[in-house]
Tab-separated table of N, CA and C in Angstrom:
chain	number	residue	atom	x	y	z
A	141	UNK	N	-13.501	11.127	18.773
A	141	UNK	CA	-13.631	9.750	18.338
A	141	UNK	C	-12.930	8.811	19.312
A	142	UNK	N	-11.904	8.694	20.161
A	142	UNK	CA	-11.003	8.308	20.564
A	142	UNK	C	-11.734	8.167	21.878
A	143	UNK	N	-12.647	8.909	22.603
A	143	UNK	CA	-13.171	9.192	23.622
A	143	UNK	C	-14.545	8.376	23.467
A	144	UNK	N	-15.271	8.473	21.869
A	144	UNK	CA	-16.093	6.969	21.928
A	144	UNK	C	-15.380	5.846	22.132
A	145	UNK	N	-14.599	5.363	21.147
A	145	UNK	CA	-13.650	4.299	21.045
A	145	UNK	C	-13.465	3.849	22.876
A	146	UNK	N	-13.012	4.668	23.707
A	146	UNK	CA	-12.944	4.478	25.368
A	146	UNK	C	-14.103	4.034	25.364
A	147	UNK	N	-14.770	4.759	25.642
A	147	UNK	CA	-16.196	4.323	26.325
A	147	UNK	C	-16.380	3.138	26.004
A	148	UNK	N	-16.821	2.967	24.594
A	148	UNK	CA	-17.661	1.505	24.196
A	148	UNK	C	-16.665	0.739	24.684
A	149	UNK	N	-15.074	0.893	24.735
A	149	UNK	CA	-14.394	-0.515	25.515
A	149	UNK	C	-14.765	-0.791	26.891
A	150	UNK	N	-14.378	0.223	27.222
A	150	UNK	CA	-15.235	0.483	29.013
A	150	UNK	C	-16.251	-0.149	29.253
A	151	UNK	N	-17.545	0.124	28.282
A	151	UNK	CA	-18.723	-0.631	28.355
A	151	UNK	C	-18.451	-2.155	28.205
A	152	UNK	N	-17.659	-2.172	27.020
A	152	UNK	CA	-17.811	-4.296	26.944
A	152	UNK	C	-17.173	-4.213	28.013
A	153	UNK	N	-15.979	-3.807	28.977
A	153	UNK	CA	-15.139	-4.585	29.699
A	153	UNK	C	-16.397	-4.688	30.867
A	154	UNK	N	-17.433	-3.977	31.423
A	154	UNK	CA	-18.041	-3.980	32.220
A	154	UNK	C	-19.196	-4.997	32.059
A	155	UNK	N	-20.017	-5.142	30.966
A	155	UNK	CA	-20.535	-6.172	30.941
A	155	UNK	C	-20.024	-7.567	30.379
A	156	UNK	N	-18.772	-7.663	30.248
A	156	UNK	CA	-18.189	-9.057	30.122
A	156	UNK	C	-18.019	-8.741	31.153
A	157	UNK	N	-17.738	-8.341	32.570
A	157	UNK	CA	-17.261	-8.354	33.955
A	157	UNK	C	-18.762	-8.927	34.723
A	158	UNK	N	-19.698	-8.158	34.113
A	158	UNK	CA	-20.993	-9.125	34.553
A	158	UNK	C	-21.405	-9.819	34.094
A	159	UNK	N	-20.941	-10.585	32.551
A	159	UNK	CA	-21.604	-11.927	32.447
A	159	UNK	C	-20.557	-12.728	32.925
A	160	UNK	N	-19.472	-12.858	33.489
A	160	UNK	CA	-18.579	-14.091	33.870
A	160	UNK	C	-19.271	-15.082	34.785
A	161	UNK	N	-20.007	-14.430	35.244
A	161	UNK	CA	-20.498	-15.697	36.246
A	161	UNK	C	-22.183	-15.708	35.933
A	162	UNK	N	-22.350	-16.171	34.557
A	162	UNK	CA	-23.637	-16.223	34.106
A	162	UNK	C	-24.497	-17.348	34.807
A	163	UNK	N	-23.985	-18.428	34.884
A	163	UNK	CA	-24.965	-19.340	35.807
A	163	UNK	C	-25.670	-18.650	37.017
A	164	UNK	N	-24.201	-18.449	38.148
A	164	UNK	CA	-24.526	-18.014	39.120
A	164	UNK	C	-24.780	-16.570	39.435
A	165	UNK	N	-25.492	-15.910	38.679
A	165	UNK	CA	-25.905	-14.374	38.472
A	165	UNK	C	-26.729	-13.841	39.985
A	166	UNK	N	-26.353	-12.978	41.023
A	166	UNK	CA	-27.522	-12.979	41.935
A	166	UNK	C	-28.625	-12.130	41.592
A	167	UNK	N	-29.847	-12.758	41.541
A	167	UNK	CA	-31.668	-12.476	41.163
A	167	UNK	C	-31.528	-11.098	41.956
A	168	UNK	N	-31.003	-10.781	42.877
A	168	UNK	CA	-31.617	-9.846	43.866
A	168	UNK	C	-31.012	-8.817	43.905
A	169	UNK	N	-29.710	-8.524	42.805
A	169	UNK	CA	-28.613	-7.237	42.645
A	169	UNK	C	-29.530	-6.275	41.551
A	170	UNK	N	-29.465	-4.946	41.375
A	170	UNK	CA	-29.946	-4.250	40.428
A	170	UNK	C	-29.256	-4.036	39.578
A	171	UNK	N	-27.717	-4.249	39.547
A	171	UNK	CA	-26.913	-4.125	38.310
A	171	UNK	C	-26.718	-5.569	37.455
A	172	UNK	N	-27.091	-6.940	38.076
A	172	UNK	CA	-26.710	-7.622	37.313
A	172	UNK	C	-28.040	-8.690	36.847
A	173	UNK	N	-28.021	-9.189	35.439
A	173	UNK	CA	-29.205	-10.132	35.594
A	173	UNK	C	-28.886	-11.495	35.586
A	174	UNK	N	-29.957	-12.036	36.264
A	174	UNK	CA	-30.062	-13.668	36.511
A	174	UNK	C	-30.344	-14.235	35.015
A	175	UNK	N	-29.135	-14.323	34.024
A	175	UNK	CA	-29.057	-14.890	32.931
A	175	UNK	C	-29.831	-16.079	32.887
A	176	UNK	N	-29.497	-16.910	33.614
A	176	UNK	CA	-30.281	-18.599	34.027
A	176	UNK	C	-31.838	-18.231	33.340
A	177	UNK	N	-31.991	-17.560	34.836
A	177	UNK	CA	-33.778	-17.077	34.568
A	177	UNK	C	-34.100	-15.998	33.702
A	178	UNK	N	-33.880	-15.461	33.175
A	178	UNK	CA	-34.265	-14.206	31.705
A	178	UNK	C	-33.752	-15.048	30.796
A	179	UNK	N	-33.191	-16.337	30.430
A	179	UNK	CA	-33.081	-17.057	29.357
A	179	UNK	C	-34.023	-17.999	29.592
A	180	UNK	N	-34.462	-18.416	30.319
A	180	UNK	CA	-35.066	-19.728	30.759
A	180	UNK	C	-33.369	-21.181	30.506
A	181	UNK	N	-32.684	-20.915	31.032
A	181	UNK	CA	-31.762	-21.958	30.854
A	181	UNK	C	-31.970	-22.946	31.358
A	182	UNK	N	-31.563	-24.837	30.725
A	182	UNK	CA	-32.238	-25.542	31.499
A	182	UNK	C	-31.223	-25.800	32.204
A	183	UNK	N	-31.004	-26.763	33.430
A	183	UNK	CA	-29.902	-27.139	34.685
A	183	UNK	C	-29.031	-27.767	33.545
A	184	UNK	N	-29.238	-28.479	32.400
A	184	UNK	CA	-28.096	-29.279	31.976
A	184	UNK	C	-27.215	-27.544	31.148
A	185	UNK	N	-28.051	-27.273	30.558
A	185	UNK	CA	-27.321	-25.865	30.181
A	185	UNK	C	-26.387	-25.108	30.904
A	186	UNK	N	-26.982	-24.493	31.961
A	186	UNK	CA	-26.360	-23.699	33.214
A	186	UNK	C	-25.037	-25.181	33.976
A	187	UNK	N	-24.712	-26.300	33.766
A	187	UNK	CA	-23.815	-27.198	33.935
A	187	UNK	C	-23.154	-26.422	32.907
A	188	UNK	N	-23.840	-27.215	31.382
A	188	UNK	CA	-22.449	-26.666	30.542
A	188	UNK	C	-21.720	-25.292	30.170
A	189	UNK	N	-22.366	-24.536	30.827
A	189	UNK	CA	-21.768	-22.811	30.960
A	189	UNK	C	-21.024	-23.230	31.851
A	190	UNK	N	-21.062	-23.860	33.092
A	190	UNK	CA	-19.831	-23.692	34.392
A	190	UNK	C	-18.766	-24.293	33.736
A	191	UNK	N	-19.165	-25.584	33.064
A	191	UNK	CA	-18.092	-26.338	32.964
A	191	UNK	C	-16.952	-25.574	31.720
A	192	UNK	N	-17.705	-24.732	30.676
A	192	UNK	CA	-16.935	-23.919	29.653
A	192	UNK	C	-16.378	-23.057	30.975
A	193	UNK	N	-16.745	-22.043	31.556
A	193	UNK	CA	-16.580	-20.946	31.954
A	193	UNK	C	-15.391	-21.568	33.120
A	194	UNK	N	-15.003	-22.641	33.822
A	194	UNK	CA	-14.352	-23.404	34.440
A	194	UNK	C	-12.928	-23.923	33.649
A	195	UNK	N	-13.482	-24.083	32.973
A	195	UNK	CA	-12.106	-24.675	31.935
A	195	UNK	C	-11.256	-23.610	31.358
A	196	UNK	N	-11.941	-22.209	30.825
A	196	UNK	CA	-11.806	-20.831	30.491
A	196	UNK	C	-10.549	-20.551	31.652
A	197	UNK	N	-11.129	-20.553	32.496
A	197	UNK	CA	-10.340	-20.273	34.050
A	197	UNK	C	-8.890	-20.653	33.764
A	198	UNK	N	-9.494	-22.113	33.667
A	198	UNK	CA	-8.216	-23.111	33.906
A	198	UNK	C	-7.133	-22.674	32.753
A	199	UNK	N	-7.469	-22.663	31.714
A	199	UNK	CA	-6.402	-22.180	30.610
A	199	UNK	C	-5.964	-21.333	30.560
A	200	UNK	N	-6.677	-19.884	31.248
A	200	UNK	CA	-6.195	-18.672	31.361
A	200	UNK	C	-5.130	-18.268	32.601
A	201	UNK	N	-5.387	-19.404	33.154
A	201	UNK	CA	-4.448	-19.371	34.627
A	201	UNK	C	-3.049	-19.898	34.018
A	202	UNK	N	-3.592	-21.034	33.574
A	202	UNK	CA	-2.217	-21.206	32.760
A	202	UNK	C	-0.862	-20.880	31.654
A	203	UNK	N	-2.086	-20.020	30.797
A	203	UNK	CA	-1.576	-19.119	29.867
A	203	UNK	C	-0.563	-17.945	30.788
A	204	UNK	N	-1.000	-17.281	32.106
A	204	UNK	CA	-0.843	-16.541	32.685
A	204	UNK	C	0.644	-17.017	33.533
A	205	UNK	N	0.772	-18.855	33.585
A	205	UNK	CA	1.850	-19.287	34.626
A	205	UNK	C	2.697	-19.494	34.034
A	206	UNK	N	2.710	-19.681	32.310
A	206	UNK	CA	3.268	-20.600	31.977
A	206	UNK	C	4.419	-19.603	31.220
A	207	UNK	N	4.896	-20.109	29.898
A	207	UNK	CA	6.044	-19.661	29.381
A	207	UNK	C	5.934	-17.963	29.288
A	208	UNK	N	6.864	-17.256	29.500
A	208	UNK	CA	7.154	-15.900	29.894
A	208	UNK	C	6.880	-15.669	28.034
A	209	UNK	N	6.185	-15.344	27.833
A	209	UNK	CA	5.452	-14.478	26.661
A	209	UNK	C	5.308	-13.784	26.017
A	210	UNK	N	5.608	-12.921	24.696
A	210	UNK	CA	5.836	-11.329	24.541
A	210	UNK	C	4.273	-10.952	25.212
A	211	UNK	N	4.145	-9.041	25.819
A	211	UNK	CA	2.966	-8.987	26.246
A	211	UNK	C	1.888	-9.491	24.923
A	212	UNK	N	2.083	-8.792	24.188
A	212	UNK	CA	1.140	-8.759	22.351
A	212	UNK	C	0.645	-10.351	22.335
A	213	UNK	N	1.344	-11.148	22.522
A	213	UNK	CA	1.470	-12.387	21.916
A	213	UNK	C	0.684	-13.492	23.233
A	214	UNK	N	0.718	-12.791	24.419
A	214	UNK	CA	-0.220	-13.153	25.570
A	214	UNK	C	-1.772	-12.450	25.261
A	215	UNK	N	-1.283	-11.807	24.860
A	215	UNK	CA	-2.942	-10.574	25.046
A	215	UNK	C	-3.518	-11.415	24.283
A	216	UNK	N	-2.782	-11.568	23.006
A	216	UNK	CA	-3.765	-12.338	21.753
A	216	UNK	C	-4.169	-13.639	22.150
A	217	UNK	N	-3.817	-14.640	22.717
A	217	UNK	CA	-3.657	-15.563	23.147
A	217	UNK	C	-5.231	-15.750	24.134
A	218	UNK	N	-4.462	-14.729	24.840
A	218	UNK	CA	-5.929	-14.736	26.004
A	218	UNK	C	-7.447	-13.910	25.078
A	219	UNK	N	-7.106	-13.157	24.696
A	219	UNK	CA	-7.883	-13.088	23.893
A	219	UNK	C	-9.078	-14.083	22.602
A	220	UNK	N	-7.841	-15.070	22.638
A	220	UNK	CA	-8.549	-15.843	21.065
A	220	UNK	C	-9.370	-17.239	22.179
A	221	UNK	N	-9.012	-17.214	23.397
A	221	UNK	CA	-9.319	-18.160	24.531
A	221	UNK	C	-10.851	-17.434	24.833
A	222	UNK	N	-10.919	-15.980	24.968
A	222	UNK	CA	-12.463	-15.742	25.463
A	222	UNK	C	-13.030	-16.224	24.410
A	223	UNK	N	-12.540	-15.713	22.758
A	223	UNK	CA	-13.438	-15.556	21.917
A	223	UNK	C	-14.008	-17.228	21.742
A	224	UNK	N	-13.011	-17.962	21.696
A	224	UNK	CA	-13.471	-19.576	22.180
A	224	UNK	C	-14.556	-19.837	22.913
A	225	UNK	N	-14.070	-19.320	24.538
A	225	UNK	CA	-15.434	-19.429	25.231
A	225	UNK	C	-16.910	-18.760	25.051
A	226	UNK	N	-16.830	-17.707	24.935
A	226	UNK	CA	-17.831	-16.856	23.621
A	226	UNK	C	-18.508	-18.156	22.933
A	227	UNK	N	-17.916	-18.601	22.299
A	227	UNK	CA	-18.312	-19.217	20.802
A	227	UNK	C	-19.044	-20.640	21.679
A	228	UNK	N	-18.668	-21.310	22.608
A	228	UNK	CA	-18.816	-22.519	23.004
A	228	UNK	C	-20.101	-22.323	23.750
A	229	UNK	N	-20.552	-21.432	24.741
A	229	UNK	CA	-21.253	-20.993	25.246
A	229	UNK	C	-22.865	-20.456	24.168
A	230	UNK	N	-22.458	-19.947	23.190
A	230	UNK	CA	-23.254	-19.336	22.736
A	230	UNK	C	-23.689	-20.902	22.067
A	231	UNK	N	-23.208	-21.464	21.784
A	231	UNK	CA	-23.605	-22.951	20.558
A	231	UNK	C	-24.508	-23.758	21.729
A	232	UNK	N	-24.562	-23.083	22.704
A	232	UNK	CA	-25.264	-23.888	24.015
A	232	UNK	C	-26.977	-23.334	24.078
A	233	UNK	N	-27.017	-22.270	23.414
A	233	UNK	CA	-28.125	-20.889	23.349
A	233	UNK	C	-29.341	-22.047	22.447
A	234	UNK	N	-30.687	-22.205	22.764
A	234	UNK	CA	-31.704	-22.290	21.766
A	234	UNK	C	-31.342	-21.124	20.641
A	235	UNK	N	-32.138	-21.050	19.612
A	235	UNK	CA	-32.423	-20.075	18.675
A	235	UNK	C	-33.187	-18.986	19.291
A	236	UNK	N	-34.209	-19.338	20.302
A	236	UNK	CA	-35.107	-18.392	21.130
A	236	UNK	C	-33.899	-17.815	21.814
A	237	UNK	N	-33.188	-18.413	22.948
A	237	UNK	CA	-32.603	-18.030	23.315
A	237	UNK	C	-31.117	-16.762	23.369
A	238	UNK	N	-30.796	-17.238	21.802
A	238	UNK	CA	-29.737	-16.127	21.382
A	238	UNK	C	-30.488	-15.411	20.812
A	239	UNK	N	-32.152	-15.118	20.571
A	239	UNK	CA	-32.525	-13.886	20.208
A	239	UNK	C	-33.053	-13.134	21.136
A	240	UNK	N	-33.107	-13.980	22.607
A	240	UNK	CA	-33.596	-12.705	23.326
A	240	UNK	C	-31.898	-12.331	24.029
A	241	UNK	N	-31.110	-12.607	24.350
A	241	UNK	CA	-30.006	-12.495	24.789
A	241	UNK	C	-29.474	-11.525	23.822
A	242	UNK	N	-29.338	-11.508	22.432
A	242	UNK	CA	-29.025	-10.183	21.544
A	242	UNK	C	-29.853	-9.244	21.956
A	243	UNK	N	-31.211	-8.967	22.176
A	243	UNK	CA	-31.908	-7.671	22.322
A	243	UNK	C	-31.708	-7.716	23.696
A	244	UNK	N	-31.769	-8.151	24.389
A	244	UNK	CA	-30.818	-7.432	26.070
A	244	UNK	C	-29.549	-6.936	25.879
A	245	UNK	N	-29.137	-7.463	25.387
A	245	UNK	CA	-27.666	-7.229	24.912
A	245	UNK	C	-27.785	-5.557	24.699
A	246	UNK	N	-28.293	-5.957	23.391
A	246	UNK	CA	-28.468	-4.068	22.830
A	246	UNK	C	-29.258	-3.531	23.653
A	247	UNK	N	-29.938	-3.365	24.393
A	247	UNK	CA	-30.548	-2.682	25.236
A	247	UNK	C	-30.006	-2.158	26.215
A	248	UNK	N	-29.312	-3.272	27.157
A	248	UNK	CA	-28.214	-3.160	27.935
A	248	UNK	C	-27.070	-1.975	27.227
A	249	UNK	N	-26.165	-1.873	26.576
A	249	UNK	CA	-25.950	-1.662	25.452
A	249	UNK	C	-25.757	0.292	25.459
A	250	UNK	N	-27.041	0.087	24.678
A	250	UNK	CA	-27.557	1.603	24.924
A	250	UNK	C	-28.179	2.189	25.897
A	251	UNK	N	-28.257	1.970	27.122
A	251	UNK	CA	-28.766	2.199	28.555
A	251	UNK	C	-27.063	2.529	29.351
A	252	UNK	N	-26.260	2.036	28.744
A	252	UNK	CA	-25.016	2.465	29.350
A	252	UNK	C	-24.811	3.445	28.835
A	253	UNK	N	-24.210	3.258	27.084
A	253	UNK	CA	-23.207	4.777	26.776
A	253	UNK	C	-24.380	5.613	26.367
A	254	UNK	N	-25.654	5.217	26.503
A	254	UNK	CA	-26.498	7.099	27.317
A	254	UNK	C	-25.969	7.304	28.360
A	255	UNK	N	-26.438	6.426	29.233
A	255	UNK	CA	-25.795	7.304	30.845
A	255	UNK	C	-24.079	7.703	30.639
A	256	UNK	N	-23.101	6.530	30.261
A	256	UNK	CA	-22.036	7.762	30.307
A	256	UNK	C	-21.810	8.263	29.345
A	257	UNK	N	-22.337	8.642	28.309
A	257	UNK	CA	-22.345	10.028	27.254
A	257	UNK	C	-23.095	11.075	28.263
A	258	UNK	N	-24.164	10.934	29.119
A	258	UNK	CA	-24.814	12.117	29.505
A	258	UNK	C	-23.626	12.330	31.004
A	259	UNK	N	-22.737	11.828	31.380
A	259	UNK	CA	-21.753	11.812	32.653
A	259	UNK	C	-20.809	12.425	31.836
A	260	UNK	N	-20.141	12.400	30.372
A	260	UNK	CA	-19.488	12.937	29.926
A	260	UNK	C	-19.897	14.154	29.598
A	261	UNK	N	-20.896	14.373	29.034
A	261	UNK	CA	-21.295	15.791	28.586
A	261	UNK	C	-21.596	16.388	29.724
A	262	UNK	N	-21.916	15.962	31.224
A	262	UNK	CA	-21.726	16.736	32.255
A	262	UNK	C	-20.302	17.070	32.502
A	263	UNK	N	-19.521	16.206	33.088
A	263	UNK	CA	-17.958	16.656	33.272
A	263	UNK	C	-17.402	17.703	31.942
A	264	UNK	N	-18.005	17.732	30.953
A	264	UNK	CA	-17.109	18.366	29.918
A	264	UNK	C	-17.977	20.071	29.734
A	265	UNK	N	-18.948	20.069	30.621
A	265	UNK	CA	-19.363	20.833	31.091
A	265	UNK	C	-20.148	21.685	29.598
A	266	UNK	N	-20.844	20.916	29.304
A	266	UNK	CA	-21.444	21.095	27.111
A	266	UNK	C	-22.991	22.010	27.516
A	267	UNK	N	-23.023	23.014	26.815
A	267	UNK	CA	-24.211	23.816	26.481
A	267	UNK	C	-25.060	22.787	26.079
A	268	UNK	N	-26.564	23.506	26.351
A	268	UNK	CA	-27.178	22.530	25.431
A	268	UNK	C	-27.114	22.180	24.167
A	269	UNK	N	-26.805	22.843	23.235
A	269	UNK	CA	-26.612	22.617	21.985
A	269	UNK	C	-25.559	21.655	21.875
A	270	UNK	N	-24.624	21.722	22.449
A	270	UNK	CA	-23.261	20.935	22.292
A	270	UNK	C	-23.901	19.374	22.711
A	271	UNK	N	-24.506	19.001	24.108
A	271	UNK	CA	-25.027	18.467	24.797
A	271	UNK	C	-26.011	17.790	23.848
A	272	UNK	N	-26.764	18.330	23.454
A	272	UNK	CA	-27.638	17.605	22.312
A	272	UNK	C	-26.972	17.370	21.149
A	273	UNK	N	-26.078	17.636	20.490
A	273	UNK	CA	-25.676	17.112	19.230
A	273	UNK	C	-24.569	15.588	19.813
A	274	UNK	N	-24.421	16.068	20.903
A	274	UNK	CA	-23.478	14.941	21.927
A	274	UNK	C	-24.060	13.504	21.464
A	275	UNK	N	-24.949	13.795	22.550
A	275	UNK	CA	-25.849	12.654	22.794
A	275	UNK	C	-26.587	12.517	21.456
A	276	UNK	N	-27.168	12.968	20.407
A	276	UNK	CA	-27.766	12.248	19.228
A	276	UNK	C	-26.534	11.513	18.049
A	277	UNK	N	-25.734	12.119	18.337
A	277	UNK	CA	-24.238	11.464	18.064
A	277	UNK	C	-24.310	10.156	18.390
A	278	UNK	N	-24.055	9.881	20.068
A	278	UNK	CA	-24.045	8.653	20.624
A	278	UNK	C	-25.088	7.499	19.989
A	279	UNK	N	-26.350	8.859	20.165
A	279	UNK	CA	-27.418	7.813	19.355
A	279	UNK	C	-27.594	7.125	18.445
A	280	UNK	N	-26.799	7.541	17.237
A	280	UNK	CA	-26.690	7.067	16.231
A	280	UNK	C	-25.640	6.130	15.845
A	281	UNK	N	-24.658	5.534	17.080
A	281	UNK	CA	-23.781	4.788	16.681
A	281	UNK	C	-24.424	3.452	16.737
A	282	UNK	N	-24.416	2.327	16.102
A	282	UNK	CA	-24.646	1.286	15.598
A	282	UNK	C	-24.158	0.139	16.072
A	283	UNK	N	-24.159	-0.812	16.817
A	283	UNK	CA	-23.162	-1.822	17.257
A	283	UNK	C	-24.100	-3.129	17.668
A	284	UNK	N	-23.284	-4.028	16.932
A	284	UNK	CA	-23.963	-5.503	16.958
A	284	UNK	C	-23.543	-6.277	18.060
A	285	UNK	N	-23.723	-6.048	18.817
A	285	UNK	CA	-23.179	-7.116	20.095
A	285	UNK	C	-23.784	-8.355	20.332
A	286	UNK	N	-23.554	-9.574	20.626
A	286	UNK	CA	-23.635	-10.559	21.008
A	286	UNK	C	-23.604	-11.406	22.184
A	287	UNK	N	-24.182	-11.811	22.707
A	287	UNK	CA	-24.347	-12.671	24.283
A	287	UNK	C	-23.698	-14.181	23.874
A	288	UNK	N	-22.908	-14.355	24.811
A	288	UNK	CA	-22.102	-13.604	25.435
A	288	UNK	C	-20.768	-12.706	24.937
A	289	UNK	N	-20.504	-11.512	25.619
A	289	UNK	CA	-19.807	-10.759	24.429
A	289	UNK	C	-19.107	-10.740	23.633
A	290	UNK	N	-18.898	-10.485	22.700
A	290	UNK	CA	-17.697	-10.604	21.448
A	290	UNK	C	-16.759	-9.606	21.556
């Protein structure tokens, strides 16, 4: 359990690592998508993502300079600051829009912890049987994710 629990963090930390720069996404990488264009975002939109995702910056730099902090009490802090930007960003989404951004999401999603459930059940070196109850395991876990991530 503890070893899902990893993973799926692993996974959000990696795709919140690729939506940070959702405006400026490059079209031409195979790991990341051009959010702009697979949403249809309009230019005033893709403004107000920089300008959230800019300000995000700015507070987190500060949070980071400023009064010496317990760690717990920073983490949370920076923490309740994404979930902000999260929230500000997403209120920016059409209705079309946050429904195709949820099913990429999940798609995205489960296209990862298959591949590293099937990288784990290689390194852990699993019979097939083991290997298949592995992975239909994985399959069956459930998770509501949200664009941009929660």
């Amino acid at each position: 359990m503890k070893l899902i629990t990893f993973s799926c963090r692993y996974l959000a930390l990696l795709v919140l690592l690729s939506l940070t720069n959702l405006a400026g996404a490059n079209p031409y990488s195979n790991n990341e998508l051009d959010w702009a264009k697979v949403l249809q975002l309009s230019s005033e939109q893709q403004q107000q993502i920089k300008i959230i995702e800019n300000d995000y910056r700015t507070q987190h730099k500060n949070l980071k300079s400023g009064d010496c902090l317990l760690k717990d009490e920073s983490l949370a802090k920076a923490s309740k600051l994404k979930q902000l930007m999260h929230q500000d960003i997403h209120n920016i989404l059409t209705h079309t829009q946050k429904q195709q951004a949820a099913e990429l999401i999940q798609t995205q999603h489960r296209q990862m912890q298959l591949g590293h459930a099937r990288e784990v059940a290689h390194q852990l070196t699993l019979d097939k049987a083991q290997r298949k109850a592995f992975l239909d395991a994985i399959e069956d876990v459930e998770y509501s994710y949200q664009w941009p991530l929660n």
